[in-house]
Short mmCIF file of C-alpha atoms in Angstrom, two decimals:
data_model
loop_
_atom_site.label_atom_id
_atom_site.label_comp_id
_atom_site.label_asym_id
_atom_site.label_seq_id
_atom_site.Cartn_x
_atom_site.Cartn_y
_atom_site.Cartn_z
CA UNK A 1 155.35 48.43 218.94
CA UNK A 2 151.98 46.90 217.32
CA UNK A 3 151.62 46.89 213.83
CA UNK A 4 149.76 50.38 213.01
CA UNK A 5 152.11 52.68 215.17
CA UNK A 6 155.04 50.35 213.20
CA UNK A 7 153.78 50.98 210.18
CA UNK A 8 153.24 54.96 210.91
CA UNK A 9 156.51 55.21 212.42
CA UNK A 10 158.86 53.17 210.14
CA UNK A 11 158.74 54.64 206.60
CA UNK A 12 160.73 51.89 204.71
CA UNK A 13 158.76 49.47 206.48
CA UNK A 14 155.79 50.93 205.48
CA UNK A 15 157.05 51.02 201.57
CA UNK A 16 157.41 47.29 202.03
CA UNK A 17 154.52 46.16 203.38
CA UNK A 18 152.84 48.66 200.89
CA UNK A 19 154.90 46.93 197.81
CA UNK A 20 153.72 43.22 199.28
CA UNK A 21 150.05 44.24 199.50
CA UNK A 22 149.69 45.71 195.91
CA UNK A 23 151.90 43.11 194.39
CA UNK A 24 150.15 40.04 195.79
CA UNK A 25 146.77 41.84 194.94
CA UNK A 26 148.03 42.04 191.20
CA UNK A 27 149.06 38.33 191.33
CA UNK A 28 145.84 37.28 193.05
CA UNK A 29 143.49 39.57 190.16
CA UNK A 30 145.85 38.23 187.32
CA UNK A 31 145.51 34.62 188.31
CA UNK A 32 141.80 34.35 187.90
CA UNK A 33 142.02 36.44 184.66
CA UNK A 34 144.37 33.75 183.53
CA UNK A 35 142.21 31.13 184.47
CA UNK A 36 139.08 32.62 182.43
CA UNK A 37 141.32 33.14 179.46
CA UNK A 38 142.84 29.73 179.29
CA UNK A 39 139.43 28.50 180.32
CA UNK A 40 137.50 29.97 177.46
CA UNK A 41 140.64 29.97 174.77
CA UNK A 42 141.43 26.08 175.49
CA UNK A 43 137.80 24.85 176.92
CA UNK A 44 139.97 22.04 179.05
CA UNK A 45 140.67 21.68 182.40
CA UNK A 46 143.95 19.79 182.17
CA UNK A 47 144.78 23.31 180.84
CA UNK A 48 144.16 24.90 183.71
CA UNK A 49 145.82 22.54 185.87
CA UNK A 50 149.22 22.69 184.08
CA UNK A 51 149.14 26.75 184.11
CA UNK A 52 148.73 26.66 188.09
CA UNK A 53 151.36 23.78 188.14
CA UNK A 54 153.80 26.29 186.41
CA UNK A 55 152.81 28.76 188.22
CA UNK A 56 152.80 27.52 192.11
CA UNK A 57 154.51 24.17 191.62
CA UNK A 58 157.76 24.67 189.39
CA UNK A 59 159.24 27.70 191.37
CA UNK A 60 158.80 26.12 194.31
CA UNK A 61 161.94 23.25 192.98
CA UNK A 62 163.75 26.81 192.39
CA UNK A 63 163.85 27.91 196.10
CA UNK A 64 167.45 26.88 196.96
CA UNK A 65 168.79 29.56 193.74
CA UNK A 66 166.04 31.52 194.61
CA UNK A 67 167.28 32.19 198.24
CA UNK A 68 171.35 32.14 196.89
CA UNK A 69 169.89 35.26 194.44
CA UNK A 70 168.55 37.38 198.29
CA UNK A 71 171.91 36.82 199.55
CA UNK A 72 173.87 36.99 197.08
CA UNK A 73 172.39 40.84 195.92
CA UNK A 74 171.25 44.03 197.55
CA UNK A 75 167.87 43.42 198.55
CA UNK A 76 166.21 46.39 197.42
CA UNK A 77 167.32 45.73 193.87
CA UNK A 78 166.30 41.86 193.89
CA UNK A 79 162.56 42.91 194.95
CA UNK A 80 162.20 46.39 192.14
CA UNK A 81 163.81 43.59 189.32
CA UNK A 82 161.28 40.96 190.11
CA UNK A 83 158.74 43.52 190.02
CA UNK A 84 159.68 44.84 187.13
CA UNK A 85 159.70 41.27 185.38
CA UNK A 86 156.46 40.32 186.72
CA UNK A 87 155.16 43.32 185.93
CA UNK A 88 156.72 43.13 182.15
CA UNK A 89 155.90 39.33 181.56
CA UNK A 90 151.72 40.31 182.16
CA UNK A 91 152.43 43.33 180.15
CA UNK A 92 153.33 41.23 177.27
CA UNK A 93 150.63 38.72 178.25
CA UNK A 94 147.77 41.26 177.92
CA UNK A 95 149.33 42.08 174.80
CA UNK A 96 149.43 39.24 172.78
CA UNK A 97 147.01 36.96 174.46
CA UNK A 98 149.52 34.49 173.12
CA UNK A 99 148.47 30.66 172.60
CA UNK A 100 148.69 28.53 175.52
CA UNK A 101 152.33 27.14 175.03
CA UNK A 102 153.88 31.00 175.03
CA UNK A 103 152.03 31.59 177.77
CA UNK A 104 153.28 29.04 179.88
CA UNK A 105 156.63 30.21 179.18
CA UNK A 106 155.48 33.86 180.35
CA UNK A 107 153.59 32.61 183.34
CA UNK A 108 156.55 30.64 184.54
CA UNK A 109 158.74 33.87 184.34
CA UNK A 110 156.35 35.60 186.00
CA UNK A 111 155.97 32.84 188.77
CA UNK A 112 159.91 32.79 189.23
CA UNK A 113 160.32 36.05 189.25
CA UNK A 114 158.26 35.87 192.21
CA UNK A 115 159.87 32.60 193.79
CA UNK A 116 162.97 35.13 194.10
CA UNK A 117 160.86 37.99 195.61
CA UNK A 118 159.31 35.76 197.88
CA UNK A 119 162.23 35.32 200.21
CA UNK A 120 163.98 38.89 199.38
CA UNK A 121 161.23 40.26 201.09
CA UNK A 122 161.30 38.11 204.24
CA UNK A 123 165.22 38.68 204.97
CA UNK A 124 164.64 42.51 204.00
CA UNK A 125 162.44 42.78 207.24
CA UNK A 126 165.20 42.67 210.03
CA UNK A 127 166.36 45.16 208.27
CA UNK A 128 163.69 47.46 208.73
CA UNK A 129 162.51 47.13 211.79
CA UNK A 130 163.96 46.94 215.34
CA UNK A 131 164.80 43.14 216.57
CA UNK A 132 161.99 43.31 218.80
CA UNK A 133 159.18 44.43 216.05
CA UNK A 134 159.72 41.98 214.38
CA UNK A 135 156.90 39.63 215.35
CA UNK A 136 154.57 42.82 215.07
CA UNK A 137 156.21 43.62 211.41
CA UNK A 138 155.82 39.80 210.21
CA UNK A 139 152.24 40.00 211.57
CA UNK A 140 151.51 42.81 209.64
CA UNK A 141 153.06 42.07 206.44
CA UNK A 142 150.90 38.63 206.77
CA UNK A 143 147.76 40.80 206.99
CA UNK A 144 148.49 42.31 204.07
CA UNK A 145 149.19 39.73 202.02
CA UNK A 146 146.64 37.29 203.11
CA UNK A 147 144.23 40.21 202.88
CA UNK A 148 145.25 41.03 199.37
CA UNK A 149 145.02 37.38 198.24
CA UNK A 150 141.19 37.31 199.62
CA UNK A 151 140.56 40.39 197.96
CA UNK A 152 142.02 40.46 194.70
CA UNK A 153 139.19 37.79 193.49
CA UNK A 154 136.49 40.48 194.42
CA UNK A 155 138.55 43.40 192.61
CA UNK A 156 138.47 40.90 189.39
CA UNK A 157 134.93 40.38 189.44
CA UNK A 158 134.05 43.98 189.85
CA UNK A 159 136.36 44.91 186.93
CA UNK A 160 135.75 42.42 184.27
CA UNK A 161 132.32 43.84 183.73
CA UNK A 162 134.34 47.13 182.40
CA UNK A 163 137.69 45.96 181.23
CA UNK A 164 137.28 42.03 180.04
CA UNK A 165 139.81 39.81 181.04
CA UNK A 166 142.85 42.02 178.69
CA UNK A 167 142.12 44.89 180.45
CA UNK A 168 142.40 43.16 184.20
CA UNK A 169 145.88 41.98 183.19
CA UNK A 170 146.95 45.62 182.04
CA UNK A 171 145.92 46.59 185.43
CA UNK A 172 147.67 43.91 187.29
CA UNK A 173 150.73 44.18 185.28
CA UNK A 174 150.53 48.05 185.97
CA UNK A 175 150.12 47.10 190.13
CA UNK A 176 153.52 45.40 190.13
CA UNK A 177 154.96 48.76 188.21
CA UNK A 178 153.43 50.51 191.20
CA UNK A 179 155.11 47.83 193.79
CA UNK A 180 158.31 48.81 192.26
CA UNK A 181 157.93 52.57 192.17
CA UNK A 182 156.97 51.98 196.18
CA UNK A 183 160.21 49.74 197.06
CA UNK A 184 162.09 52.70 196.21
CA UNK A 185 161.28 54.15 199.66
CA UNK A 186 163.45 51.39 201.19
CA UNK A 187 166.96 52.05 201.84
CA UNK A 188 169.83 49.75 200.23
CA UNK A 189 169.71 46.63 201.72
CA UNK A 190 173.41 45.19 200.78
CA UNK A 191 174.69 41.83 201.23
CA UNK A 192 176.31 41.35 204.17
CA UNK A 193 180.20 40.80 204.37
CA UNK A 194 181.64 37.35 203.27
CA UNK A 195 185.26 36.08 203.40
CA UNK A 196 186.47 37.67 200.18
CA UNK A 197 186.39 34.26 198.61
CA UNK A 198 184.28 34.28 195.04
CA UNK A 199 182.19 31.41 194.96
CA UNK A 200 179.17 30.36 192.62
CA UNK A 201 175.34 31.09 192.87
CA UNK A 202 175.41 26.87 192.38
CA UNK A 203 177.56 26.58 195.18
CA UNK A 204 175.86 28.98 197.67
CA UNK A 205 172.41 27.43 197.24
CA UNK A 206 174.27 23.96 198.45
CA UNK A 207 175.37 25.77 201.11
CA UNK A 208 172.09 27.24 201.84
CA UNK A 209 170.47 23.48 201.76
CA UNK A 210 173.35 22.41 203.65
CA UNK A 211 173.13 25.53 206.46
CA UNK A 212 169.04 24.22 206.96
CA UNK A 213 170.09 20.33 207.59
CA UNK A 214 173.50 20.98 209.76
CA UNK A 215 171.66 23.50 212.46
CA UNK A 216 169.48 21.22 214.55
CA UNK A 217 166.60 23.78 215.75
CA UNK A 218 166.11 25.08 211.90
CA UNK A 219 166.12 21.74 210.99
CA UNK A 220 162.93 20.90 213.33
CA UNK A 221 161.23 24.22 212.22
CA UNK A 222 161.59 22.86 208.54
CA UNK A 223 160.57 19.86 208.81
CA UNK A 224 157.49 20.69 211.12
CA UNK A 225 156.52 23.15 208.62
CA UNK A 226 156.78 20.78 205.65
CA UNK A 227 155.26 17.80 206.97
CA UNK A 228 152.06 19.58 208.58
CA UNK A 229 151.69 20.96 205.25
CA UNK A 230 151.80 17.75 203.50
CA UNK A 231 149.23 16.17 206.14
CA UNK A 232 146.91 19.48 205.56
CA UNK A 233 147.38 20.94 202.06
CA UNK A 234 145.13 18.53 200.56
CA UNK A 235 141.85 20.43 202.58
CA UNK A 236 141.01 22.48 200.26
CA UNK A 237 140.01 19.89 197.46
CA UNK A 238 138.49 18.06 200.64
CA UNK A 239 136.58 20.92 201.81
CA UNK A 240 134.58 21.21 198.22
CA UNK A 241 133.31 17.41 198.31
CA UNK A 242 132.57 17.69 201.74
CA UNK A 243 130.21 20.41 201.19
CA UNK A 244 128.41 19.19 197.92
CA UNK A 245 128.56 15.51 198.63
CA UNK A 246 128.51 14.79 202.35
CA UNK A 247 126.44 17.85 203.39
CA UNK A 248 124.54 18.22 200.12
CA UNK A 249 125.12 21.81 199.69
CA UNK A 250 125.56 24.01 196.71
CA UNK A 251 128.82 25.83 195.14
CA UNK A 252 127.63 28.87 197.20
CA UNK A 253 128.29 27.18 200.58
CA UNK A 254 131.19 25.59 199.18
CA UNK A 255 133.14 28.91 198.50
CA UNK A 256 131.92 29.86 201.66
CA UNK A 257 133.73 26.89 203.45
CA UNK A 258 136.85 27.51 201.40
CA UNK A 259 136.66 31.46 202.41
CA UNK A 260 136.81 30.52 206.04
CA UNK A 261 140.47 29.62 206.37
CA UNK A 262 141.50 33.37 204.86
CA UNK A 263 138.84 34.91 207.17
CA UNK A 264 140.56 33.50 210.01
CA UNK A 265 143.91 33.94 208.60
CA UNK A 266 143.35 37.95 208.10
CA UNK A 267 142.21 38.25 211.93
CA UNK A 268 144.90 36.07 213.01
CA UNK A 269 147.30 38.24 211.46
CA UNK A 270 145.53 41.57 212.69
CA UNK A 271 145.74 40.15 216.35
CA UNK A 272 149.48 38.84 216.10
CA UNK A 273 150.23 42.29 214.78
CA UNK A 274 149.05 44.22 217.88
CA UNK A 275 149.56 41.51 220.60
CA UNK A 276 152.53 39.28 219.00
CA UNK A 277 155.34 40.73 220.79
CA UNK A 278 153.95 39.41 224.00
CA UNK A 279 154.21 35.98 222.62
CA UNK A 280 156.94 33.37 222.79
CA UNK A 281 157.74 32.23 219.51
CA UNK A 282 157.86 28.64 219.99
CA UNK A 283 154.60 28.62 221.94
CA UNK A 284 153.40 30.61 219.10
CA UNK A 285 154.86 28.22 216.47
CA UNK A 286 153.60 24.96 218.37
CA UNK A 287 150.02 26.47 219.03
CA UNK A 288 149.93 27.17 214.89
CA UNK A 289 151.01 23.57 214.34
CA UNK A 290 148.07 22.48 216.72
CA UNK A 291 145.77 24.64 215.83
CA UNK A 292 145.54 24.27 211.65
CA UNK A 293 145.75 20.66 212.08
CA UNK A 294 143.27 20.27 215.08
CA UNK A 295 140.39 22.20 212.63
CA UNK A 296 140.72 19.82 209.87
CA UNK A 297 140.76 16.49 212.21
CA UNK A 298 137.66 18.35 213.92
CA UNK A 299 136.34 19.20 210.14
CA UNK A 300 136.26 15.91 209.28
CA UNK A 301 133.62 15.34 212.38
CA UNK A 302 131.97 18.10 211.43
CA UNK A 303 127.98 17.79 211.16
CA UNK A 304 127.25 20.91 208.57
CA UNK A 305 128.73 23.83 206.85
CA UNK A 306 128.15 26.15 209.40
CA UNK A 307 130.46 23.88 212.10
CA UNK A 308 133.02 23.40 209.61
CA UNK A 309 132.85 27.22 208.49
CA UNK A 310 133.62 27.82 211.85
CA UNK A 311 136.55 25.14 212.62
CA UNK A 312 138.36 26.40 209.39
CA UNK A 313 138.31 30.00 210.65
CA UNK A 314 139.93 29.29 213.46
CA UNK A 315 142.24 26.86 211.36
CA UNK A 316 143.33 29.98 209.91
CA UNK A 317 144.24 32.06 212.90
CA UNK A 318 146.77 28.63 213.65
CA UNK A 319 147.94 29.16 210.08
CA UNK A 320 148.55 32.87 210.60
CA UNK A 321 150.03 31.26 214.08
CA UNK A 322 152.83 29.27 212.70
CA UNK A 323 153.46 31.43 209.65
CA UNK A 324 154.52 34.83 212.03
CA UNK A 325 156.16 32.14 214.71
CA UNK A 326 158.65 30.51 211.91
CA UNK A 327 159.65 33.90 209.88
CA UNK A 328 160.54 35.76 213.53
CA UNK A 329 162.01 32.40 214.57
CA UNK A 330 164.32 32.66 211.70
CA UNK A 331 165.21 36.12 211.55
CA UNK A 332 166.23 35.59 214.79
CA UNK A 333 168.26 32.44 214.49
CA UNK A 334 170.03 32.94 211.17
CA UNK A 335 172.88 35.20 210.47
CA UNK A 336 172.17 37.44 207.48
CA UNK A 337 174.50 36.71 205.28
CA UNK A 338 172.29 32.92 204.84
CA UNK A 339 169.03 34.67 205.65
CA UNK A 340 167.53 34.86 202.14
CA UNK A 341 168.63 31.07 201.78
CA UNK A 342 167.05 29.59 204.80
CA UNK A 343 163.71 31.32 203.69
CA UNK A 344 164.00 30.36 200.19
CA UNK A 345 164.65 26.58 200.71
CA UNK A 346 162.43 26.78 203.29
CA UNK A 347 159.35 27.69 201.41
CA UNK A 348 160.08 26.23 198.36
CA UNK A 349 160.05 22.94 200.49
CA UNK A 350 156.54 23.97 201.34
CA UNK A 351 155.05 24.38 198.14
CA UNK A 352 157.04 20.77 196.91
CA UNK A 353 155.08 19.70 200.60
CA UNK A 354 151.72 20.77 199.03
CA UNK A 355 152.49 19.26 195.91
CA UNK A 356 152.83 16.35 197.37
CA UNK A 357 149.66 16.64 200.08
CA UNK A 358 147.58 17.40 196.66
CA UNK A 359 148.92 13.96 195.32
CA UNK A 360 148.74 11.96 197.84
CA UNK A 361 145.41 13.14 199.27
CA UNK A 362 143.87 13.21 196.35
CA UNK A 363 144.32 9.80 196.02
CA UNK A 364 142.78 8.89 199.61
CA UNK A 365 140.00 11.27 198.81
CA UNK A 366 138.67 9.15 195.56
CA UNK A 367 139.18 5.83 197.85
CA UNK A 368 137.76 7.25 200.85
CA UNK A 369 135.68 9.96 201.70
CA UNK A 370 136.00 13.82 202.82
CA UNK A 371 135.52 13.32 206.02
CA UNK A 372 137.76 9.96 206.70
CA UNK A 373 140.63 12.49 204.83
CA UNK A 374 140.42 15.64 207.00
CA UNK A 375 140.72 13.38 210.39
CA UNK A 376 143.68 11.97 208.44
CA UNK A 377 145.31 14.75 207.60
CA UNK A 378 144.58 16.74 210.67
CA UNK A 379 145.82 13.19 212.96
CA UNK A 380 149.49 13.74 210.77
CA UNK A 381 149.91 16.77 211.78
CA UNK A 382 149.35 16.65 215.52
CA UNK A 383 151.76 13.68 215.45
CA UNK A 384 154.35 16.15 213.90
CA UNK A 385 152.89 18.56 216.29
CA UNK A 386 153.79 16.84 218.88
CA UNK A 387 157.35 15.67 217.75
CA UNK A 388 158.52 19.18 217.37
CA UNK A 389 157.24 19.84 220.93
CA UNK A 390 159.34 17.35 222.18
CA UNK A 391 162.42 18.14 220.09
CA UNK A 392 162.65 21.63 219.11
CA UNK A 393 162.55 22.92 222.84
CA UNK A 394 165.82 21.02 224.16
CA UNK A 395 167.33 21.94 220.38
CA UNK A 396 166.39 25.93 221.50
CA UNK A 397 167.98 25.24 224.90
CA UNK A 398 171.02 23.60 223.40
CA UNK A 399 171.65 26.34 221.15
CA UNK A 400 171.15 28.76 223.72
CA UNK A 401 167.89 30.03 222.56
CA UNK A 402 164.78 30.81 224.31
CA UNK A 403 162.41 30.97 220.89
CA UNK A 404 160.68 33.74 223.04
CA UNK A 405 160.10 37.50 222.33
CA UNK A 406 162.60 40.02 223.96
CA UNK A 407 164.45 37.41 225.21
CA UNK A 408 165.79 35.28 222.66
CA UNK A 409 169.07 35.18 221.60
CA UNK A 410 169.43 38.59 219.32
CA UNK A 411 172.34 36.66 217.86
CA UNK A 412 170.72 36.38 214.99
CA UNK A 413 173.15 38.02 212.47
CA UNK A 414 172.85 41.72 213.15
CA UNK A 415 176.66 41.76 213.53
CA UNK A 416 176.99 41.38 209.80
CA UNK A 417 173.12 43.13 209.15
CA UNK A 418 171.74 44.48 206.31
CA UNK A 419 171.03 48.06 206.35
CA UNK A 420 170.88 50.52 209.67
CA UNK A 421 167.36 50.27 210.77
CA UNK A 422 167.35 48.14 213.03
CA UNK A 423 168.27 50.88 215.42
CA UNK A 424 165.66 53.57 214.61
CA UNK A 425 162.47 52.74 213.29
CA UNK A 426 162.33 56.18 211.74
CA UNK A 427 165.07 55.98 209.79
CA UNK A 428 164.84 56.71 205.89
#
């Protein structure tokens, strides 16, 4: 089923994707009315660098609890809570326009609040939709998402003009209200069965970390993942000096450049949501490793904006790629009860990955040049590229999965699912 007739058929499906859209619109529009008001309130940039530290970097060390919390509760009430104390920690925001220090505090329960969400909402999606719309559902929930993100700096801009930066965080903070109100279209989502044996939210995120290293193909998805991200993360300060310094361009064609990558990541997703069930997985996955490391090594060689505007958008349909190819591999492979872990540690490794990409590449940048730094970074990660090709298909085998569409292994938990859905995409 592509992702339109998914999303007409499958109501609690829909409410999800519908919750993830307005939500990370809310977080994209309150993040550049943050920036403005820390901006003009502190008139340093170090300022703004420590509030997107707190707010990207910090939850990412929480992803191990993070994923123990999915697991751990009903989904549906994880996702309205963090919604709620998003929503309520920019409500307070807006109304105090507090000094930086309080704010920090605020944007960091905001930003964890969200770290728990983020992986809630991944394991709640076998739950919703039949094993085999999956890729279509994780495709379309992408879109979204992605779409919202590109958006939500345009909806900002139009509304400052009328509201100033207070009233753009009332409106976000009311958008995550909304994304809560929507969520309750989902069905309960409980946690599935355990042994009867009472153990601690410490000791289930060891297990979770422990779960990721132990099973050989997750462990190969992880650490493909992670390391192509800490080859490529460091792009988009890249992509800014190589437009103004190495192509002599303005900030107008560098925004352009940096808009390309979420250009080609919202048709990537589009496509993947009508046409990814024909797809096997780990082609899928290996192609998206290829692919958004290929466009920076080719960025790097790049001869003006327009070439590189071009190599990134296709960067972004490999991004889009290897995004949809990982979540449905997962789903697939990990029993339920886990699920929320796997995702959590998962991505949290990814932003600690980027962390590190912005570190170290930064550093090569200053001694370097833009150029010499893309074919770097876009050279890592075809050599992980090509590891995981090597590995991760015998691992698959071994296992006794196919990473494909219909047939892989639907082993993946459903014994012990959350929810009913995955029968009947029509069910409330």
């Amino acid at each position: 089923m592509g992702g339109l007739r998914l999303l007409v058929a499958n109501a609690p499906f829909r409410a999800l994707f519908t919750s993830r859209t307005v939500s990370y619109t809310g977080e994209a529009v309150s993040l550049v009315a943050l920036m403005l008001f820390v901006a003009d309130s502190t008139g340093q940039a170090i300022a703004i660098s420590v509030l997107l530290l707190v707010g990207d970097f910090f939850p990412a060390l929480l992803g191990p609890v993070s994923g123990a919390i999915s697991d751990r509760f009903d989904l549906k009430r994880v996702m309205i809570t963090c919604e709620v104390v998003q929503g309520v920690a920019l409500l307070l925001i807006a109304l105090s326009m507090p000094p930086l220090p309080v704010l920090l505090v605020l944007v960091a329960a905001r930003a964890t609040a969200g770290q728990v969400f983020l992986p809630a909402s991944r394991a709640a999606v076998p739950g919703l939709v039949r094993e085999k719309d999956l890729e279509s559902a994780n495709a379309s929930v992408g879109f979204g998402t992605n779409g919202a993100e590109a958006v939500g700096p345009l909806v900002a801009a139009a509304l400052f003009p009328f509201l100033g930066v207070q009233g753009v965080l009332f409106g976000a903070a009311l958008a995550y209200g909304f994304s809560a109100l929507v969520l309750l279209r989902v069905h309960s989502l409980p946690p599935a069965p355990n042994d009867g044996t009472p153990t601690s939210l410490v000791a289930e995120a060891k297990e979770g970390l422990g779960y990721i290293w132990s099973i050989t193909p997750i462990r190969l998805i992880a650490l493909g993942f992670c390391v192509v991200v800490a080859f490529n993360g460091i792009d988009d300060v890249a992509l800014v000096v190589l437009a103004k310094d190495d192509f002599a361009a303005g900030n107008a064609a560098a925004s352009l450049l940096l808009g390309a990558v979420g250009i080609g990541l919202v048709g990537g997703y589009a496509l993947l949501a009508r046409y990814g069930g024909y797809s096997s997985m780990l082609v899928l996955l290996l192609i998206g490793f290829a692919v958004s490391s290929l466009g920076n090594l080719l960025t790097g060689l790049a001869w003006a904006v327009a070439a590189a505007f071009a190599l990134q958008a296709v960067r972004g349909i490999g991004i889009a790629a290897m995004d949809v190819a990982t979540n449905t591999l997962l789903q697939r492979m990990v029993p339920s009860r886990i699920l929320g872990r796997v995702f959590g540690n998962l991505y949290g490794a990814v932003g600690v990955a980027a962390g590190l990409s912005y570190l170290g590449g930064g550093l090569l940048l200053d001694a370097t040049s833009a150029p010499v730094t893309l074919i770097v970074a876009g050279g890592g990660g075809i050599v992980a590229t090509v590891a995981v090709a090597l590995t991760l298909p015998r691992a698959l085998r071994r296992a006794g999965r196919s990473g494909g569409g219909d047939d892989a292994d639907p082993g993946h938990g459903r014994d012990e699912d959350r929810g009913s859905a995955g029968a009947d995409p029509s069910t409330p």
